[in-house]
PDB file of C-alpha atoms in Angstrom:
ATOM      1  CA  MET A   1       0.002   0.001   0.015  1.00  0.00           C
ATOM      2  CA  LYS A   2       2.866   2.411   0.816  1.00  0.00           C
ATOM      3  CA  ASN A   3       4.348   1.945  -2.636  1.00  0.00           C
ATOM      4  CA  LYS A   4       1.005   2.704  -4.322  1.00  0.00           C
ATOM      5  CA  LEU A   5       0.560   5.853  -2.248  1.00  0.00           C
ATOM      6  CA  LYS A   6       4.133   6.909  -3.009  1.00  0.00           C
ATOM      7  CA  TYR A   7       3.473   6.362  -6.732  1.00  0.00           C
ATOM      8  CA  LEU A   8       0.209   8.383  -6.556  1.00  0.00           C
ATOM      9  CA  ARG A   9       1.978  11.278  -4.791  1.00  0.00           C
ATOM     10  CA  LYS A  10       4.781  11.206  -7.365  1.00  0.00           C
ATOM     11  CA  PHE A  11       2.310  11.263 -10.212  1.00  0.00           C
ATOM     12  CA  TRP A  12      -0.048  13.983  -8.924  1.00  0.00           C
ATOM     13  CA  LYS A  13       2.572  16.288  -7.321  1.00  0.00           C
ATOM     14  CA  GLY A  14       2.301  19.652  -9.039  1.00  0.00           C
ATOM     15  CA  LYS A  15      -0.286  18.500 -11.568  1.00  0.00           C
ATOM     16  CA  LYS A  16      -3.012  20.998 -12.325  1.00  0.00           C
ATOM     17  CA  VAL A  17      -6.541  19.573 -12.131  1.00  0.00           C
ATOM     18  CA  PHE A  18      -9.658  21.460 -13.134  1.00  0.00           C
ATOM     19  CA  LEU A  19     -12.578  19.874 -11.306  1.00  0.00           C
ATOM     20  CA  THR A  20     -16.209  20.734 -12.050  1.00  0.00           C
ATOM     21  CA  GLY A  21     -18.647  19.998  -9.287  1.00  0.00           C
ATOM     22  CA  HIS A  22     -16.137  20.574  -6.515  1.00  0.00           C
ATOM     23  CA  THR A  23     -18.792  21.981  -4.081  1.00  0.00           C
ATOM     24  CA  GLY A  24     -20.749  18.730  -4.142  1.00  0.00           C
ATOM     25  CA  PHE A  25     -20.178  15.910  -1.664  1.00  0.00           C
ATOM     26  CA  LYS A  26     -18.082  13.691  -3.928  1.00  0.00           C
ATOM     27  CA  GLY A  27     -16.344  16.674  -5.538  1.00  0.00           C
ATOM     28  CA  THR A  28     -15.268  17.994  -2.137  1.00  0.00           C
ATOM     29  CA  TRP A  29     -13.831  14.644  -1.178  1.00  0.00           C
ATOM     30  CA  LEU A  30     -12.028  14.325  -4.504  1.00  0.00           C
ATOM     31  CA  SER A  31     -10.616  17.823  -4.049  1.00  0.00           C
ATOM     32  CA  ILE A  32      -9.244  16.865  -0.645  1.00  0.00           C
ATOM     33  CA  PHE A  33      -7.741  13.663  -1.925  1.00  0.00           C
ATOM     34  CA  LEU A  34      -6.038  15.311  -4.950  1.00  0.00           C
ATOM     35  CA  ASN A  35      -4.808  18.133  -2.701  1.00  0.00           C
ATOM     36  CA  LEU A  36      -3.289  15.617  -0.273  1.00  0.00           C
ATOM     37  CA  LEU A  37      -1.511  13.978  -3.211  1.00  0.00           C
ATOM     38  CA  GLY A  38       0.073  17.331  -4.143  1.00  0.00           C
ATOM     39  CA  ALA A  39      -2.155  18.338  -7.082  1.00  0.00           C
ATOM     40  CA  LYS A  40      -3.173  21.922  -7.664  1.00  0.00           C
ATOM     41  CA  VAL A  41      -6.963  21.809  -7.811  1.00  0.00           C
ATOM     42  CA  SER A  42      -9.040  24.507  -9.366  1.00  0.00           C
ATOM     43  CA  GLY A  43     -12.742  23.960  -8.768  1.00  0.00           C
ATOM     44  CA  TYR A  44     -15.705  25.231 -10.782  1.00  0.00           C
ATOM     45  CA  SER A  45     -19.243  24.771  -9.405  1.00  0.00           C
ATOM     46  CA  LEU A  46     -22.449  26.308  -8.304  1.00  0.00           C
ATOM     47  CA  LYS A  47     -22.510  27.765  -4.815  1.00  0.00           C
ATOM     48  CA  PRO A  48     -23.389  25.025  -2.355  1.00  0.00           C
ATOM     49  CA  ASN A  49     -27.099  25.238  -1.605  1.00  0.00           C
ATOM     50  CA  MET A  50     -26.684  24.538   2.104  1.00  0.00           C
ATOM     51  CA  ARG A  51     -24.668  26.237   4.755  1.00  0.00           C
ATOM     52  CA  SER A  52     -24.157  22.817   6.270  1.00  0.00           C
ATOM     53  CA  SER A  53     -22.659  21.321   3.071  1.00  0.00           C
ATOM     54  CA  PHE A  54     -19.415  19.365   3.447  1.00  0.00           C
ATOM     55  CA  TYR A  55     -17.683  21.961   1.231  1.00  0.00           C
ATOM     56  CA  SER A  56     -18.721  24.808   3.569  1.00  0.00           C
ATOM     57  CA  ILE A  57     -18.048  22.935   6.800  1.00  0.00           C
ATOM     58  CA  ILE A  58     -14.429  22.188   5.918  1.00  0.00           C
ATOM     59  CA  ASN A  59     -13.965  25.534   4.151  1.00  0.00           C
ATOM     60  CA  LEU A  60     -12.557  23.773   1.057  1.00  0.00           C
ATOM     61  CA  ASN A  61     -11.826  26.960  -0.857  1.00  0.00           C
ATOM     62  CA  LYS A  62      -9.060  27.655   1.652  1.00  0.00           C
ATOM     63  CA  HIS A  63      -7.430  24.262   0.930  1.00  0.00           C
ATOM     64  CA  ILE A  64      -7.381  24.160  -2.850  1.00  0.00           C
ATOM     65  CA  TYR A  65      -5.596  26.354  -5.388  1.00  0.00           C
ATOM     66  CA  SER A  66      -8.693  28.195  -6.539  1.00  0.00           C
ATOM     67  CA  SER A  67     -12.469  28.010  -6.463  1.00  0.00           C
ATOM     68  CA  THR A  68     -14.775  29.538  -9.007  1.00  0.00           C
ATOM     69  CA  ILE A  69     -18.495  29.782  -8.412  1.00  0.00           C
ATOM     70  CA  GLY A  70     -20.047  29.358 -11.858  1.00  0.00           C
ATOM     71  CA  ASP A  71     -22.676  27.518 -13.877  1.00  0.00           C
ATOM     72  CA  ILE A  72     -21.506  24.712 -16.124  1.00  0.00           C
ATOM     73  CA  ARG A  73     -23.969  26.032 -18.714  1.00  0.00           C
ATOM     74  CA  ASP A  74     -22.121  29.360 -18.931  1.00  0.00           C
ATOM     75  CA  TYR A  75     -19.778  28.421 -21.773  1.00  0.00           C
ATOM     76  CA  ASN A  76     -17.777  31.637 -21.861  1.00  0.00           C
ATOM     77  CA  LYS A  77     -17.122  31.740 -18.083  1.00  0.00           C
ATOM     78  CA  LEU A  78     -16.280  28.042 -18.104  1.00  0.00           C
ATOM     79  CA  LYS A  79     -13.815  28.326 -20.985  1.00  0.00           C
ATOM     80  CA  LYS A  80     -12.214  31.415 -19.492  1.00  0.00           C
ATOM     81  CA  SER A  81     -11.766  29.640 -16.129  1.00  0.00           C
ATOM     82  CA  ILE A  82     -10.208  26.605 -17.868  1.00  0.00           C
ATOM     83  CA  SER A  83      -7.979  28.732 -20.103  1.00  0.00           C
ATOM     84  CA  ASN A  84      -6.785  30.936 -17.230  1.00  0.00           C
ATOM     85  CA  PHE A  85      -5.861  27.886 -15.118  1.00  0.00           C
ATOM     86  CA  SER A  86      -4.352  25.920 -18.034  1.00  0.00           C
ATOM     87  CA  PRO A  87      -4.836  22.486 -16.375  1.00  0.00           C
ATOM     88  CA  ASP A  88      -3.120  19.249 -17.163  1.00  0.00           C
ATOM     89  CA  PHE A  89      -6.365  17.352 -16.438  1.00  0.00           C
ATOM     90  CA  ILE A  90     -10.110  17.983 -16.287  1.00  0.00           C
ATOM     91  CA  ILE A  91     -12.422  15.946 -14.095  1.00  0.00           C
ATOM     92  CA  HIS A  92     -16.016  16.732 -14.905  1.00  0.00           C
ATOM     93  CA  MET A  93     -18.443  15.900 -12.081  1.00  0.00           C
ATOM     94  CA  ALA A  94     -20.843  18.889 -12.224  1.00  0.00           C
ATOM     95  CA  ALA A  95     -24.409  17.676 -12.458  1.00  0.00           C
ATOM     96  CA  GLN A  96     -27.997  18.007 -11.385  1.00  0.00           C
ATOM     97  CA  PRO A  97     -27.730  14.787  -9.351  1.00  0.00           C
ATOM     98  CA  LEU A  98     -31.242  14.079  -8.075  1.00  0.00           C
ATOM     99  CA  VAL A  99     -33.788  11.865  -9.798  1.00  0.00           C
ATOM    100  CA  ARG A 100     -36.676  13.494  -7.941  1.00  0.00           C
ATOM    101  CA  ASP A 101     -35.567  16.977  -8.991  1.00  0.00           C
ATOM    102  CA  SER A 102     -35.212  15.810 -12.582  1.00  0.00           C
ATOM    103  CA  TYR A 103     -38.962  15.242 -12.686  1.00  0.00           C
ATOM    104  CA  LEU A 104     -39.652  18.666 -11.238  1.00  0.00           C
ATOM    105  CA  ASP A 105     -37.414  20.465 -13.744  1.00  0.00           C
ATOM    106  CA  PRO A 106     -36.390  18.157 -16.642  1.00  0.00           C
ATOM    107  CA  LYS A 107     -35.242  21.052 -18.870  1.00  0.00           C
ATOM    108  CA  TYR A 108     -32.707  22.189 -16.272  1.00  0.00           C
ATOM    109  CA  THR A 109     -31.580  18.597 -15.700  1.00  0.00           C
ATOM    110  CA  TYR A 110     -30.853  18.098 -19.443  1.00  0.00           C
ATOM    111  CA  GLU A 111     -29.141  21.470 -19.729  1.00  0.00           C
ATOM    112  CA  VAL A 112     -26.784  20.756 -16.838  1.00  0.00           C
ATOM    113  CA  ASN A 113     -26.162  17.068 -17.335  1.00  0.00           C
ATOM    114  CA  THR A 114     -26.077  16.855 -21.081  1.00  0.00           C
ATOM    115  CA  LEU A 115     -25.217  20.316 -22.437  1.00  0.00           C
ATOM    116  CA  GLY A 116     -22.827  21.002 -19.479  1.00  0.00           C
ATOM    117  CA  THR A 117     -20.917  17.893 -20.628  1.00  0.00           C
ATOM    118  CA  VAL A 118     -21.019  19.110 -24.227  1.00  0.00           C
ATOM    119  CA  ASN A 119     -19.545  22.416 -23.049  1.00  0.00           C
ATOM    120  CA  ILE A 120     -16.584  20.545 -21.480  1.00  0.00           C
ATOM    121  CA  LEU A 121     -16.157  18.403 -24.619  1.00  0.00           C
ATOM    122  CA  ASN A 122     -16.222  21.376 -26.925  1.00  0.00           C
ATOM    123  CA  ILE A 123     -13.644  23.251 -24.812  1.00  0.00           C
ATOM    124  CA  LEU A 124     -11.424  20.159 -24.899  1.00  0.00           C
ATOM    125  CA  LYS A 125     -11.519  20.345 -28.706  1.00  0.00           C
ATOM    126  CA  GLU A 126     -10.590  24.045 -28.666  1.00  0.00           C
ATOM    127  CA  VAL A 127      -7.618  23.982 -26.291  1.00  0.00           C
ATOM    128  CA  ASN A 128      -4.436  22.018 -26.677  1.00  0.00           C
ATOM    129  CA  PHE A 129      -2.849  21.985 -23.196  1.00  0.00           C
ATOM    130  CA  ILE A 130      -5.051  19.346 -21.507  1.00  0.00           C
ATOM    131  CA  LYS A 131      -3.459  15.935 -21.340  1.00  0.00           C
ATOM    132  CA  SER A 132      -6.560  13.997 -20.323  1.00  0.00           C
ATOM    133  CA  ALA A 133     -10.193  14.394 -19.176  1.00  0.00           C
ATOM    134  CA  LEU A 134     -12.393  12.226 -17.032  1.00  0.00           C
ATOM    135  CA  ILE A 135     -16.122  12.608 -17.523  1.00  0.00           C
ATOM    136  CA  ILE A 136     -18.139  11.223 -14.594  1.00  0.00           C
ATOM    137  CA  THR A 137     -21.699   9.987 -15.116  1.00  0.00           C
ATOM    138  CA  THR A 138     -23.541   7.242 -13.231  1.00  0.00           C
ATOM    139  CA  ASP A 139     -24.582   3.611 -13.348  1.00  0.00           C
ATOM    140  CA  LYS A 140     -28.082   4.976 -13.975  1.00  0.00           C
ATOM    141  CA  VAL A 141     -27.100   5.410 -17.654  1.00  0.00           C
ATOM    142  CA  TYR A 142     -27.758   1.710 -18.337  1.00  0.00           C
ATOM    143  CA  PHE A 143     -31.053   0.145 -19.215  1.00  0.00           C
ATOM    144  CA  ASN A 144     -32.247  -1.630 -16.121  1.00  0.00           C
ATOM    145  CA  ASP A 145     -34.687  -4.485 -16.385  1.00  0.00           C
ATOM    146  CA  ASN A 146     -34.230  -5.211 -12.631  1.00  0.00           C
ATOM    147  CA  LYS A 147     -32.570  -8.510 -13.460  1.00  0.00           C
ATOM    148  CA  LYS A 148     -28.944  -7.293 -13.410  1.00  0.00           C
ATOM    149  CA  GLU A 149     -26.811  -7.015 -10.308  1.00  0.00           C
ATOM    150  CA  TYR A 150     -24.041  -5.142 -12.061  1.00  0.00           C
ATOM    151  CA  PHE A 151     -23.358  -3.348 -15.340  1.00  0.00           C
ATOM    152  CA  LYS A 152     -20.615  -3.418 -17.972  1.00  0.00           C
ATOM    153  CA  GLU A 153     -19.385  -0.588 -20.094  1.00  0.00           C
ATOM    154  CA  ASN A 154     -20.927  -2.146 -23.216  1.00  0.00           C
ATOM    155  CA  ASP A 155     -24.377  -2.640 -21.686  1.00  0.00           C
ATOM    156  CA  LEU A 156     -27.354  -0.978 -23.444  1.00  0.00           C
ATOM    157  CA  LEU A 157     -27.825   2.674 -22.442  1.00  0.00           C
ATOM    158  CA  GLY A 158     -31.268   3.616 -21.185  1.00  0.00           C
ATOM    159  CA  GLY A 159     -32.974   5.640 -18.543  1.00  0.00           C
ATOM    160  CA  ALA A 160     -36.645   6.347 -18.243  1.00  0.00           C
ATOM    161  CA  ASP A 161     -36.416   9.269 -15.810  1.00  0.00           C
ATOM    162  CA  PRO A 162     -34.973  12.649 -16.902  1.00  0.00           C
ATOM    163  CA  TYR A 163     -31.863  12.284 -14.680  1.00  0.00           C
ATOM    164  CA  SER A 164     -30.879   8.877 -15.974  1.00  0.00           C
ATOM    165  CA  ASN A 165     -31.718   9.789 -19.569  1.00  0.00           C
ATOM    166  CA  SER A 166     -29.755  13.032 -19.422  1.00  0.00           C
ATOM    167  CA  LYS A 167     -26.723  11.139 -18.170  1.00  0.00           C
ATOM    168  CA  SER A 168     -27.186   8.615 -20.991  1.00  0.00           C
ATOM    169  CA  CYS A 169     -27.238  11.508 -23.400  1.00  0.00           C
ATOM    170  CA  ALA A 170     -23.993  12.755 -21.863  1.00  0.00           C
ATOM    171  CA  GLU A 171     -22.443   9.302 -22.450  1.00  0.00           C
ATOM    172  CA  LEU A 172     -23.523   9.444 -26.075  1.00  0.00           C
ATOM    173  CA  ALA A 173     -22.024  12.943 -26.484  1.00  0.00           C
ATOM    174  CA  VAL A 174     -18.723  11.718 -25.019  1.00  0.00           C
ATOM    175  CA  ASN A 175     -18.736   8.898 -27.497  1.00  0.00           C
ATOM    176  CA  SER A 176     -19.481  11.189 -30.422  1.00  0.00           C
ATOM    177  CA  TYR A 177     -16.664  13.590 -29.500  1.00  0.00           C
ATOM    178  CA  ASN A 178     -14.192  10.704 -29.440  1.00  0.00           C
ATOM    179  CA  TYR A 179     -14.254  10.536 -33.206  1.00  0.00           C
TER     180      TYR A 179
END
């Protein structure tokens, strides 16, 4: 285990990581982890909607390189933030993450989850300094007939609710930008 941690620290030390969704629960944890490994993390997210969010409780913006409060749908602000930071890597986690909320406002869910991902993909095409990008979606992208216990990357995409379907659309966009 020590050798793996040593390797991770060696790899991430000084690397610049642009992380969307850093104010969310998982994004905050990933920011902490990357920071502990020596990466310079620049976060881009909406303002946390609760004063008791993990991001706020630990005052994450004091522990990472920079934090930008912005909407993933704002292409110009997003591109400017990425260009100004000039990251080695992008990790895209920004999302409208709740199935229940996706029924209440499906348009917003599609805009954030699908078009927000397209914004990241398009910026990746326009800039040449990013070494790699990781686009995070969910296991909800797969068609679920309630008979499967686990999914594989080549399983059929599906999703009946707006959240799952919007994430499936994001997967399809990633695939189309790969060509």
